[in-house]
CSV table of C-alpha atoms in Angstrom, one decimal:
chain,number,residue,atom,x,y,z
A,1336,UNK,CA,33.8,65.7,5.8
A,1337,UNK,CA,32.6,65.3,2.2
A,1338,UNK,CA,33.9,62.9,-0.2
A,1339,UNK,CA,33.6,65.1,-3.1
A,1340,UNK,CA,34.8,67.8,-4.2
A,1341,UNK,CA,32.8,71.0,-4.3
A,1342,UNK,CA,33.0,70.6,-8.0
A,1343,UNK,CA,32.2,67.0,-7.9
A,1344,UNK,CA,29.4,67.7,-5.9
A,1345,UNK,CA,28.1,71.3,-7.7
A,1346,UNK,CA,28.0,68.6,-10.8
A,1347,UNK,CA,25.6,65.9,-8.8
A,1348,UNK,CA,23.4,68.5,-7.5
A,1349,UNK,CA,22.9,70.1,-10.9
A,1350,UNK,CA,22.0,67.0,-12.2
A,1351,UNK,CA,18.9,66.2,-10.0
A,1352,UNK,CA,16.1,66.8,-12.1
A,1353,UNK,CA,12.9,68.4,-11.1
A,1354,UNK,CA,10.3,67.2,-13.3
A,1355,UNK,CA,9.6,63.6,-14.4
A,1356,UNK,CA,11.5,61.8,-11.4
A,1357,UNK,CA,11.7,58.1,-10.9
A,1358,UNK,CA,9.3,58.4,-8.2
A,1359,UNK,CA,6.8,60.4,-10.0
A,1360,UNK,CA,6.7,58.4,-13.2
A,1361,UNK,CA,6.3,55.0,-11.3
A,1362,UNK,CA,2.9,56.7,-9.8
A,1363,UNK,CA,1.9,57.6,-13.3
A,1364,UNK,CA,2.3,53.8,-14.1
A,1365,UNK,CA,0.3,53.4,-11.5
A,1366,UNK,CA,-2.6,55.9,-12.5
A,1367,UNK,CA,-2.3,54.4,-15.5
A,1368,UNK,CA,-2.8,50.8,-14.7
A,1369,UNK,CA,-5.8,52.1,-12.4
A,1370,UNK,CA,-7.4,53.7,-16.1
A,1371,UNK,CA,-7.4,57.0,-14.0
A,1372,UNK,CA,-7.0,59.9,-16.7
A,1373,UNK,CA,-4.2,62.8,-15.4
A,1374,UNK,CA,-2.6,65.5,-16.9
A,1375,UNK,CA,1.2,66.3,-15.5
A,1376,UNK,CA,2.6,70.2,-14.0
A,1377,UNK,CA,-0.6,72.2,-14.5
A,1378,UNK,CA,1.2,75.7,-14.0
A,1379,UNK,CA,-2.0,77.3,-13.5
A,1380,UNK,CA,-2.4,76.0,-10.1
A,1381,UNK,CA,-0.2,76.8,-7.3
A,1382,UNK,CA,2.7,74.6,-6.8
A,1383,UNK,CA,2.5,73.0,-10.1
A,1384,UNK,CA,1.3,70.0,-8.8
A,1385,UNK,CA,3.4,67.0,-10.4
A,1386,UNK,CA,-0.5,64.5,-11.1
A,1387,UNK,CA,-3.6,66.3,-11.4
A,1388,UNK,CA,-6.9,65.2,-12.0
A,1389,UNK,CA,-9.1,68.1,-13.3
A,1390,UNK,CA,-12.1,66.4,-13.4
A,1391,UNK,CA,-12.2,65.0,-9.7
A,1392,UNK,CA,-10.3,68.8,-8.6
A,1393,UNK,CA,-7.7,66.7,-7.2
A,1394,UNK,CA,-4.3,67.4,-7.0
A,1395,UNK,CA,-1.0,65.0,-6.1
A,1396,UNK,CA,2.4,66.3,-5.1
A,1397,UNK,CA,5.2,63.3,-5.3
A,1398,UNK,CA,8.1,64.8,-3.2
A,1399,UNK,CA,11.4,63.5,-2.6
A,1400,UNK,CA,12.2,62.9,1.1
A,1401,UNK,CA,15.3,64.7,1.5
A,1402,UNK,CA,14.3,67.5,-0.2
A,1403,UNK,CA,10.7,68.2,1.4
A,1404,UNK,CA,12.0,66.8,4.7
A,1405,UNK,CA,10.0,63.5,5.2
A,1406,UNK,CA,9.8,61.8,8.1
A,1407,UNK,CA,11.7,58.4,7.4
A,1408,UNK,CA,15.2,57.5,7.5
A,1409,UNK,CA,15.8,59.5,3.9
A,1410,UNK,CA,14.1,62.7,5.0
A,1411,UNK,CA,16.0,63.2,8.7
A,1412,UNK,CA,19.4,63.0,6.7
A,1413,UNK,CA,21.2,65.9,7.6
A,1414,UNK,CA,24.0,67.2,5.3
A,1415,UNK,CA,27.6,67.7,7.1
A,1416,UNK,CA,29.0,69.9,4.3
A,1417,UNK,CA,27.3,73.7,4.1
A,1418,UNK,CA,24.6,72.4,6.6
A,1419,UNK,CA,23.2,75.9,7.0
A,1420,UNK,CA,22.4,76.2,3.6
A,1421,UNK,CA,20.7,73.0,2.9
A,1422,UNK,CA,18.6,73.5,6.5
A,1423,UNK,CA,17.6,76.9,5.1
A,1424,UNK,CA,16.7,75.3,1.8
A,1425,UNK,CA,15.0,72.1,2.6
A,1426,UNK,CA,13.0,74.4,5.5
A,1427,UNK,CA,11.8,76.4,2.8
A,1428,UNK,CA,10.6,73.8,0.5
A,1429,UNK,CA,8.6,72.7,3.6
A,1430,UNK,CA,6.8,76.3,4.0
A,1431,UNK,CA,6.1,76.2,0.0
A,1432,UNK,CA,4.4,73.0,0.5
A,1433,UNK,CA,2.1,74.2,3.2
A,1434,UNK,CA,1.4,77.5,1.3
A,1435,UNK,CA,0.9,75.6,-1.8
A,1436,UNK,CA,-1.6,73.2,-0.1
A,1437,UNK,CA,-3.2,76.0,1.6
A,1438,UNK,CA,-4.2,77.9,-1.6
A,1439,UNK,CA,-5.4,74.7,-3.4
A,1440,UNK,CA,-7.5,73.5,-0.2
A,1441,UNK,CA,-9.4,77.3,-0.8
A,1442,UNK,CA,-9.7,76.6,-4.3
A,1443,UNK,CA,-11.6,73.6,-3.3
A,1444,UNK,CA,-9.1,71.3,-4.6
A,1445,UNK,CA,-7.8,68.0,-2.6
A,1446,UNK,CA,-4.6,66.9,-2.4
A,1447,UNK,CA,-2.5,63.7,-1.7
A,1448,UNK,CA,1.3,63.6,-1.2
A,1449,UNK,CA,3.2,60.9,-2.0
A,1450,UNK,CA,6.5,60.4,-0.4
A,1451,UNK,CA,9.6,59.2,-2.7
A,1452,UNK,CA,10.0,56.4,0.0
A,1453,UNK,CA,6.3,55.3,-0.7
A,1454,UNK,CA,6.9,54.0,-4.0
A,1455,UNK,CA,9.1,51.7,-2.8
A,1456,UNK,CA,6.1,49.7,-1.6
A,1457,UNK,CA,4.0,49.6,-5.1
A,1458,UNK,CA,1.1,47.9,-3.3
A,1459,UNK,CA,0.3,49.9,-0.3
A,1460,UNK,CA,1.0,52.8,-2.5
A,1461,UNK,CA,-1.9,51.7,-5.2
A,1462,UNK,CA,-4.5,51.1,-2.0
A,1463,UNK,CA,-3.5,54.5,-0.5
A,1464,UNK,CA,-4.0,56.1,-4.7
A,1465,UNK,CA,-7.1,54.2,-4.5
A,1466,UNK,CA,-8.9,55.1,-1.2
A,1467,UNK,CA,-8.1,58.7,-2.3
A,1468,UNK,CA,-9.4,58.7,-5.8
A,1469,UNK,CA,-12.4,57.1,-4.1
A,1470,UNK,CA,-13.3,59.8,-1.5
């Protein structure tokens, strides 16, 4: 049973932003720390990937675990109100992802996901940024 009410609810959903999360600006701080030049939601390349780094044709996705269905504790959460609808949703974020990652692996373009529970440990995130700015 949800504690909210469907209004209550509607209101915190709407409010979840897309763009310019938490997680994805505390990996910019990190890029920038590291002196690594980025530009932010190139919409010319598929998925709109949240970091890329044109010069180096590499790409980073910083997805939210719930949402893109991670495999920690936050990602395996499974919503008792309207189930059925956030399975079909959170399913299809996941097929985006690999379609998205598909077409910029054939455009030659690498790519590195970074999980929103990831940030939560700065250092292994920055060696895990590093060994993949490095290959």
């Amino acid at each position: 049973m949800d504690v909210l009410t469907a209004e209550q609810r509607s209101r915190c959903m709407a409010a979840i932003k897309g763009k310019n999360t938490r997680p994805e600006i505390a990996v910019r701080s990190m890029l920038d720390t590291m002196r690594v030049r980025y530009e932010v939601h190139r919409s010319d390349l598929p998925g709109k990937p949240d970091i890329v780094l044109p010069r180096r044709k590499k790409a980073i996705f910083v997805h939210g675990c719930f949402w893109h269905v991670h495999r920690c504790r936050y990602g395996r959460v499974k919503p008792a109100a309207n189930w059925r609808f956030w399975r079909d949703k959170r399913d299809n974020n996941r097929e985006r992802d690999k379609r998205n990652r598909r077409a910029l692996a054939r455009a030659d373009w690498e790519v590195f996901t970074v999980w929103e529970c990831c940030t939560k440990r700065p250092k292994n995130l920055v060696a895990s940024l590093a060994k993949f700015l490095a290959a």
